[in-house]
Every structure is written in C-alpha cells, then in structure tokens.
Amino acid sequence: LYSKQMDAILILPATAIGFLSVAVLNLNNMRDEASDRKSGKNTLVVKMGIENAKKYHYFLIIGAMVLVLIFALLSHFHFDQYLFLIAYLPLVKHLITVYNNQNRSRIKKSSIEYICTFGIVSVVYDFFLFGLNCKQFVTQYQLQFSNQLGVKYNTEINQLC
C-alpha cells in the first residue's frame, strides 16, 4: 500500500484464499441443502444439486491449491519454503471425505474439520511463504519504501526478522 504499486502475481494467493473462503460457505450450504430446499431458500447448492455442488467444492479447493503452487513456482521459492505443501494433506483428506459422503450429518462434521484445517493451512501458508523469506523481503523493499517516503534507511527493521 505504501509503495503505491502491486505485483500482479499477488492475485494468485489472494484468489486462493478467496476460493478457500467460498469453499467454507459452499460446504455449509451442502450441509443445509435439504432444509434450504424445504424452506424455499435458493442457494447455489439447491439450484445446482448436491452432486454439482460437490464438483464446485472440488474446484474451489483444488483451484486454491494449484494457485498457491503456481505462486510459489513463479516466485522462485527455495526448497524449504515448499514445506507449506504439508498443509495440503488435510485438504486432500477433506476432499476424500466429501467425495465419499452421502450422509448430511457427516458433512456437518466435515465442515467443522474443514474450518479448522482452513485456519491451520492459513497459518502454515503465511509462516512458510512469508516468515522464512522476511529478511529477503525487507532488504529488497526497504530502500524503495524509505526513498519514496523520504525517510532515511533504517537497519533496525532487519533485526525484526
């Protein structure tokens, strides 16, 4: 924000987080599909049916995973920064649960597991994507920011990482 510029590549992880957020809503709508249909609520799940809602759910989660991986590849991550891929395992387990699920109560349990997984994935993603690369980020942009803001270069920020 302070640099008054945005790298287009940042759209990838932002879209991934958006996909995962929409997946939470979609999962809750899948859980409530029968009651929504009875009460006349026209959610996407009611309109497209449970099977198409599952396909949409797969698209959202797999799409998010692919977008983050593309971001990592285009950003030339180091090997240790790819450890965030471990966080994909609970997401894959969730997809398998949704695929095999025919019971609405199991979707309810799966939605709670997914929300917890989403939180864990977000924390792991942030730590490995940005935490391990903090020093490089600070040194790359510190001069640029300080020049644009008319502030003298400050080496104390490097000690924060």
Coordinates of N, CA and C in Angstrom, one line a residue:
L1 N 0.8 -1.2 0.0 CA 0.0 0.0 0.0 C 0.9 1.3 0.0
Y2 N 1.9 1.2 0.8 CA 2.7 2.4 0.9 C 3.6 2.7 -0.3
S3 N 3.9 1.6 -1.1 CA 4.7 1.8 -2.3 C 3.9 2.2 -3.5
K4 N 2.6 2.2 -3.3 CA 1.7 2.6 -4.4 C 1.9 1.7 -5.7
Q5 N 2.2 0.5 -5.5 CA 2.3 -0.5 -6.5 C 1.8 -1.8 -6.1
M6 N 1.5 -2.7 -7.0 CA 1.1 -4.0 -6.6 C 1.6 -5.0 -7.7
D7 N 2.2 -6.0 -7.3 CA 2.7 -7.0 -8.2 C 1.5 -7.9 -8.6
A8 N 1.3 -8.1 -9.9 CA 0.2 -8.9 -10.4 C 0.2 -10.3 -9.9
I9 N 1.4 -10.8 -9.5 CA 1.5 -12.2 -9.0 C 0.8 -12.4 -7.7
L10 N 0.6 -11.3 -7.0 CA -0.1 -11.4 -5.7 C -1.6 -11.7 -5.8
I11 N -2.1 -11.6 -7.0 CA -3.5 -12.0 -7.3 C -3.7 -13.5 -7.0
L12 N -2.6 -14.3 -7.3 CA -2.7 -15.8 -7.1 C -3.0 -16.2 -5.7
P13 N -2.2 -15.8 -4.7 CA -2.5 -16.2 -3.3 C -3.8 -15.6 -2.8
A14 N -4.1 -14.4 -3.2 CA -5.3 -13.7 -2.8 C -6.6 -14.5 -3.3
T15 N -6.5 -14.9 -4.6 CA -7.6 -15.7 -5.1 C -7.7 -17.0 -4.4
A16 N -6.6 -17.6 -4.1 CA -6.6 -18.9 -3.4 C -7.3 -18.8 -2.1
I17 N -7.0 -17.8 -1.3 CA -7.7 -17.6 0.0 C -9.2 -17.3 -0.2
G18 N -9.5 -16.6 -1.3 CA -10.9 -16.4 -1.6 C -11.6 -17.7 -2.0
F19 N -11.0 -18.5 -2.7 CA -11.5 -19.8 -3.1 C -11.8 -20.7 -1.8
L20 N -10.8 -20.7 -0.9 CA -11.0 -21.5 0.3 C -12.1 -20.9 1.2
S21 N -12.2 -19.6 1.2 CA -13.3 -19.0 2.0 C -14.7 -19.3 1.4
V22 N -14.8 -19.3 0.1 CA -16.1 -19.7 -0.6 C -16.3 -21.1 -0.4
A23 N -15.3 -22.0 -0.3 CA -15.5 -23.4 -0.1 C -16.1 -23.6 1.3
V24 N -15.8 -22.8 2.3 CA -16.4 -23.0 3.6 C -17.9 -22.7 3.5
L25 N -18.3 -21.6 2.8 CA -19.7 -21.3 2.6 C -20.4 -22.4 1.8
N26 N -19.8 -22.9 0.8 CA -20.4 -24.0 -0.1 C -20.6 -25.2 0.8
L27 N -19.6 -25.6 1.6 CA -19.8 -26.7 2.4 C -20.9 -26.6 3.4
N28 N -21.1 -25.4 4.0 CA -22.2 -25.2 4.9 C -23.5 -25.3 4.1
N29 N -23.6 -24.8 2.9 CA -24.8 -24.9 2.1 C -25.1 -26.3 1.7
M30 N -24.0 -27.1 1.4 CA -24.3 -28.5 1.2 C -24.9 -29.2 2.4
R31 N -24.4 -28.9 3.5 CA -24.9 -29.5 4.8 C -26.4 -29.1 4.9
D32 N -26.8 -27.9 4.6 CA -28.1 -27.4 4.8 C -29.0 -27.5 3.6
E33 N -28.6 -28.3 2.6 CA -29.4 -28.3 1.4 C -30.8 -28.8 1.5
A34 N -31.0 -29.8 2.3 CA -32.4 -30.4 2.5 C -33.3 -29.3 3.1
S35 N -32.8 -28.7 4.2 CA -33.7 -27.7 4.9 C -33.9 -26.5 4.1
D36 N -32.8 -26.1 3.3 CA -33.0 -24.9 2.4 C -34.0 -25.2 1.3
R37 N -34.0 -26.4 0.8 CA -34.9 -26.7 -0.3 C -36.4 -26.7 0.3
K38 N -36.6 -27.2 1.5 CA -37.9 -27.2 2.1 C -38.4 -25.8 2.4
S39 N -37.5 -24.9 2.9 CA -37.9 -23.6 3.2 C -38.0 -22.6 2.1
G40 N -37.5 -23.1 0.9 CA -37.6 -22.2 -0.3 C -36.4 -21.3 -0.5
K41 N -35.3 -21.6 0.2 CA -34.1 -20.8 0.0 C -33.4 -21.3 -1.3
N42 N -33.1 -20.4 -2.1 CA -32.5 -20.7 -3.4 C -31.0 -20.5 -3.4
T43 N -30.3 -21.3 -2.6 CA -28.8 -21.2 -2.6 C -28.3 -21.9 -3.9
L44 N -27.0 -21.7 -4.1 CA -26.4 -22.3 -5.3 C -26.5 -23.8 -5.2
V45 N -26.3 -24.4 -4.0 CA -26.4 -25.8 -3.8 C -27.8 -26.3 -4.2
V46 N -28.8 -25.6 -3.8 CA -30.2 -26.0 -4.1 C -30.4 -26.0 -5.6
K47 N -29.9 -24.9 -6.2 CA -30.1 -24.8 -7.7 C -29.4 -25.8 -8.5
M48 N -28.1 -26.1 -8.1 CA -27.3 -27.0 -8.9 C -27.3 -28.4 -8.5
G49 N -27.8 -28.7 -7.3 CA -27.9 -30.1 -6.8 C -26.6 -30.4 -6.0
I50 N -26.8 -31.4 -5.2 CA -25.7 -31.8 -4.3 C -24.4 -32.3 -5.1
E51 N -24.7 -33.1 -6.1 CA -23.5 -33.6 -6.9 C -22.7 -32.5 -7.6
N52 N -23.4 -31.6 -8.2 CA -22.7 -30.5 -8.8 C -22.1 -29.6 -7.8
A53 N -22.7 -29.5 -6.6 CA -22.1 -28.7 -5.5 C -20.8 -29.3 -5.1
K54 N -20.8 -30.6 -5.0 CA -19.5 -31.3 -4.7 C -18.4 -31.0 -5.7
K55 N -18.8 -31.1 -7.0 CA -17.8 -30.8 -8.1 C -17.3 -29.3 -7.9
Y56 N -18.2 -28.4 -7.6 CA -17.8 -27.0 -7.4 C -16.9 -26.9 -6.2
H57 N -17.2 -27.7 -5.2 CA -16.3 -27.7 -4.0 C -14.9 -28.2 -4.3
Y58 N -14.8 -29.3 -5.1 CA -13.5 -29.8 -5.5 C -12.8 -28.7 -6.3
F59 N -13.5 -28.0 -7.2 CA -12.9 -27.0 -8.0 C -12.3 -25.9 -7.1
L60 N -13.0 -25.5 -6.1 CA -12.6 -24.4 -5.2 C -11.3 -24.8 -4.5
I61 N -11.3 -26.0 -3.9 CA -10.2 -26.4 -3.1 C -9.0 -26.7 -3.9
I62 N -9.2 -27.5 -5.0 CA -8.0 -27.9 -5.8 C -7.5 -26.6 -6.5
G63 N -8.4 -25.7 -6.9 CA -8.0 -24.5 -7.6 C -7.1 -23.7 -6.7
A64 N -7.5 -23.6 -5.4 CA -6.7 -22.8 -4.4 C -5.3 -23.4 -4.3
M65 N -5.3 -24.8 -4.2 CA -4.0 -25.4 -4.0 C -3.1 -25.2 -5.2
V66 N -3.7 -25.3 -6.4 CA -2.9 -25.0 -7.6 C -2.4 -23.6 -7.7
L67 N -3.3 -22.6 -7.4 CA -2.9 -21.2 -7.5 C -1.7 -20.9 -6.5
V68 N -1.7 -21.5 -5.3 CA -0.6 -21.2 -4.4 C 0.7 -21.9 -4.9
L69 N 0.5 -23.1 -5.5 CA 1.7 -23.7 -6.0 C 2.3 -23.0 -7.2
I70 N 1.4 -22.4 -8.1 CA 1.9 -21.6 -9.2 C 2.6 -20.4 -8.7
F71 N 2.0 -19.8 -7.6 CA 2.6 -18.6 -7.0 C 4.0 -18.9 -6.5
A72 N 4.2 -20.1 -5.8 CA 5.5 -20.5 -5.3 C 6.5 -20.7 -6.4
L73 N 6.0 -21.3 -7.5 CA 6.9 -21.6 -8.6 C 7.4 -20.3 -9.3
L74 N 6.4 -19.4 -9.5 CA 6.7 -18.1 -10.2 C 7.6 -17.2 -9.3
S75 N 7.5 -17.4 -8.0 CA 8.2 -16.6 -7.1 C 9.6 -17.2 -6.8
H76 N 9.9 -18.3 -7.4 CA 11.2 -18.9 -7.2 C 11.6 -19.2 -5.8
F77 N 10.6 -20.0 -5.1 CA 10.8 -20.3 -3.7 C 12.0 -21.2 -3.6
H78 N 12.7 -21.2 -2.4 CA 13.7 -22.1 -2.1 C 13.0 -23.4 -1.6
F79 N 13.8 -24.5 -1.6 CA 13.3 -25.8 -1.2 C 12.5 -25.7 0.1
D80 N 13.1 -25.1 1.2 CA 12.5 -25.1 2.5 C 11.2 -24.3 2.5
Q81 N 10.9 -23.4 1.6 CA 9.7 -22.7 1.5 C 8.5 -23.5 0.9
Y82 N 8.8 -24.7 0.4 CA 7.8 -25.6 -0.1 C 7.2 -26.5 1.0
L83 N 7.6 -26.3 2.2 CA 7.1 -27.1 3.3 C 5.6 -26.8 3.5
F84 N 5.1 -25.7 3.0 CA 3.6 -25.4 3.1 C 2.8 -26.5 2.4
L85 N 3.4 -27.3 1.5 CA 2.7 -28.3 0.9 C 2.2 -29.4 1.8
I86 N 2.8 -29.5 3.0 CA 2.4 -30.4 4.0 C 0.9 -30.1 4.4
A87 N 0.6 -28.8 4.4 CA -0.7 -28.4 4.8 C -1.8 -28.8 3.8
Y88 N -1.4 -29.3 2.6 CA -2.3 -29.8 1.7 C -2.9 -31.1 2.1
L89 N -2.2 -31.9 2.9 CA -2.7 -33.2 3.3 C -4.1 -33.2 3.9
P90 N -4.3 -32.3 4.9 CA -5.7 -32.3 5.5 C -6.7 -31.8 4.5
L91 N -6.3 -31.0 3.5 CA -7.3 -30.6 2.5 C -7.7 -31.8 1.6
V92 N -6.7 -32.6 1.2 CA -6.9 -33.7 0.4 C -7.8 -34.7 1.2
K93 N -7.5 -34.9 2.5 CA -8.4 -35.8 3.3 C -9.8 -35.3 3.3
H94 N -10.0 -34.0 3.4 CA -11.3 -33.4 3.4 C -12.0 -33.6 2.1
L95 N -11.3 -33.5 1.0 CA -11.9 -33.8 -0.3 C -12.4 -35.2 -0.5
I96 N -11.6 -36.1 0.1 CA -11.9 -37.5 0.0 C -13.2 -37.8 0.9
T97 N -13.2 -37.1 2.0 CA -14.4 -37.2 2.9 C -15.7 -36.7 2.2
V98 N -15.6 -35.6 1.5 CA -16.7 -35.1 0.8 C -17.1 -36.0 -0.3
Y99 N -16.1 -36.5 -1.0 CA -16.4 -37.4 -2.2 C -17.2 -38.7 -1.7
N100 N -16.7 -39.2 -0.6 CA -17.3 -40.5 -0.1 C -18.6 -40.3 0.7
N101 N -18.9 -39.1 0.9 CA -20.0 -38.8 1.8 C -21.4 -38.8 1.2
Q102 N -22.3 -39.5 1.8 CA -23.7 -39.5 1.3 C -24.6 -39.0 2.5
N103 N -24.0 -38.8 3.7 CA -24.8 -38.5 4.9 C -24.6 -37.1 5.2
R104 N -25.7 -36.4 5.4 CA -25.6 -34.9 5.8 C -25.0 -34.6 7.1
S105 N -25.1 -35.5 8.1 CA -24.5 -35.3 9.4 C -23.0 -35.4 9.3
R106 N -22.5 -36.3 8.3 CA -21.1 -36.4 8.1 C -20.6 -35.1 7.5
I107 N -21.4 -34.4 6.6 CA -21.0 -33.1 6.1 C -20.8 -32.1 7.2
K108 N -21.7 -32.2 8.2 CA -21.6 -31.2 9.3 C -20.3 -31.4 10.0
K109 N -19.9 -32.6 10.3 CA -18.7 -32.9 11.0 C -17.5 -32.5 10.1
S110 N -17.6 -32.8 8.8 CA -16.6 -32.4 7.8 C -16.4 -30.9 7.7
S111 N -17.5 -30.2 7.9 CA -17.4 -28.7 7.8 C -16.6 -28.1 8.9
I112 N -16.8 -28.7 10.1 CA -16.0 -28.3 11.3 C -14.6 -28.6 11.1
E113 N -14.3 -29.8 10.6 CA -12.9 -30.2 10.4 C -12.3 -29.3 9.3
Y114 N -13.0 -29.0 8.3 CA -12.5 -28.1 7.2 C -12.2 -26.7 7.7
I115 N -13.1 -26.2 8.5 CA -12.8 -24.8 9.0 C -11.5 -24.8 9.9
C116 N -11.4 -25.8 10.7 CA -10.1 -25.9 11.5 C -8.9 -26.1 10.5
T117 N -9.1 -26.9 9.5 CA -8.0 -27.1 8.6 C -7.7 -25.8 7.8
F118 N -8.7 -25.1 7.5 CA -8.5 -23.8 6.8 C -7.7 -22.9 7.6
G119 N -7.9 -22.8 8.9 CA -7.2 -22.0 9.8 C -5.7 -22.4 9.9
I120 N -5.5 -23.7 10.0 CA -4.1 -24.3 10.1 C -3.4 -24.0 8.8
V121 N -4.1 -24.3 7.7 CA -3.4 -24.0 6.4 C -3.0 -22.6 6.2
S122 N -3.9 -21.7 6.7 CA -3.6 -20.2 6.5 C -2.4 -19.9 7.4
V123 N -2.3 -20.4 8.6 CA -1.1 -20.1 9.4 C 0.2 -20.7 8.8
V124 N 0.1 -21.9 8.4 CA 1.3 -22.6 7.9 C 1.7 -21.9 6.6
Y125 N 0.7 -21.6 5.7 CA 1.0 -20.9 4.5 C 1.7 -19.5 4.7
D126 N 1.1 -18.7 5.7 CA 1.7 -17.5 6.0 C 3.1 -17.6 6.5
F127 N 3.3 -18.6 7.4 CA 4.7 -18.7 8.0 C 5.7 -19.1 7.0
F128 N 5.4 -20.1 6.2 CA 6.4 -20.6 5.2 C 6.6 -19.7 4.0
L129 N 5.5 -19.1 3.6 CA 5.5 -18.2 2.4 C 6.2 -16.9 2.8
F130 N 5.9 -16.3 3.9 CA 6.4 -15.0 4.2 C 7.4 -15.0 5.4
G131 N 7.3 -15.9 6.4 CA 8.2 -15.9 7.5 C 9.6 -16.3 7.2
L132 N 9.8 -17.3 6.4 CA 11.1 -17.7 6.0 C 11.8 -16.7 5.0
N133 N 11.0 -15.9 4.4 CA 11.5 -15.0 3.4 C 11.5 -13.6 3.9
C134 N 11.3 -13.3 5.2 CA 11.2 -12.0 5.7 C 12.4 -11.2 5.5
K135 N 13.6 -11.7 5.7 CA 14.8 -11.0 5.6 C 15.0 -10.5 4.2
Q136 N 14.8 -11.4 3.2 CA 14.9 -11.1 1.8 C 13.9 -10.0 1.4
F137 N 12.7 -10.1 1.9 CA 11.7 -9.1 1.6 C 12.1 -7.7 2.1
V138 N 12.5 -7.7 3.4 CA 12.9 -6.4 4.0 C 14.0 -5.7 3.3
T139 N 15.1 -6.5 3.0 CA 16.2 -5.9 2.3 C 15.9 -5.5 0.9
Q140 N 15.0 -6.2 0.2 CA 14.6 -5.8 -1.2 C 13.8 -4.6 -1.3
Y141 N 12.9 -4.4 -0.3 CA 12.0 -3.3 -0.4 C 12.2 -2.1 0.5
Q142 N 13.1 -2.3 1.5 CA 13.3 -1.3 2.5 C 13.9 0.0 1.9
L143 N 14.8 -0.1 1.0 CA 15.4 1.1 0.4 C 14.3 1.8 -0.5
Q144 N 13.5 1.0 -1.2 CA 12.5 1.6 -2.1 C 11.5 2.3 -1.3
F145 N 11.0 1.7 -0.2 CA 10.0 2.4 0.7 C 10.6 3.6 1.3
S146 N 11.8 3.5 1.8 CA 12.3 4.7 2.5 C 12.6 5.8 1.6
N147 N 13.0 5.5 0.3 CA 13.2 6.6 -0.7 C 11.8 7.3 -1.0
Q148 N 10.8 6.4 -1.2 CA 9.5 7.0 -1.6 C 8.9 7.8 -0.5
L149 N 9.1 7.4 0.8 CA 8.6 8.1 1.9 C 9.5 9.3 2.4
G150 N 10.6 9.4 1.8 CA 11.6 10.4 2.2 C 12.2 10.2 3.6
V151 N 12.2 8.9 4.0 CA 12.8 8.5 5.3 C 14.2 8.0 5.1
K152 N 15.0 8.2 6.0 CA 16.4 7.6 6.0 C 16.3 6.1 6.2
Y153 N 17.2 5.4 5.5 CA 17.3 3.9 5.6 C 17.5 3.5 7.0
N154 N 16.7 2.6 7.5 CA 16.8 2.2 8.9 C 17.1 0.7 9.0
T155 N 18.2 0.3 9.6 CA 18.6 -1.1 9.7 C 18.0 -1.8 10.8
E156 N 17.3 -1.1 11.7 CA 16.6 -1.8 12.8 C 15.5 -2.7 12.3
I157 N 14.9 -2.5 11.2 CA 13.8 -3.4 10.7 C 14.4 -4.7 10.4
N158 N 15.6 -4.8 9.9 CA 16.2 -6.1 9.6 C 16.3 -7.0 10.9
Q159 N 16.4 -6.4 12.1 CA 16.6 -7.1 13.3 C 15.2 -7.8 13.7
L160 N 14.1 -7.3 13.2 CA 12.8 -7.8 13.5 C 12.6 -9.2 12.9
C161 N 13.3 -9.5 11.8 CA 13.1 -10.8 11.2 C 13.9 -11.8 11.8

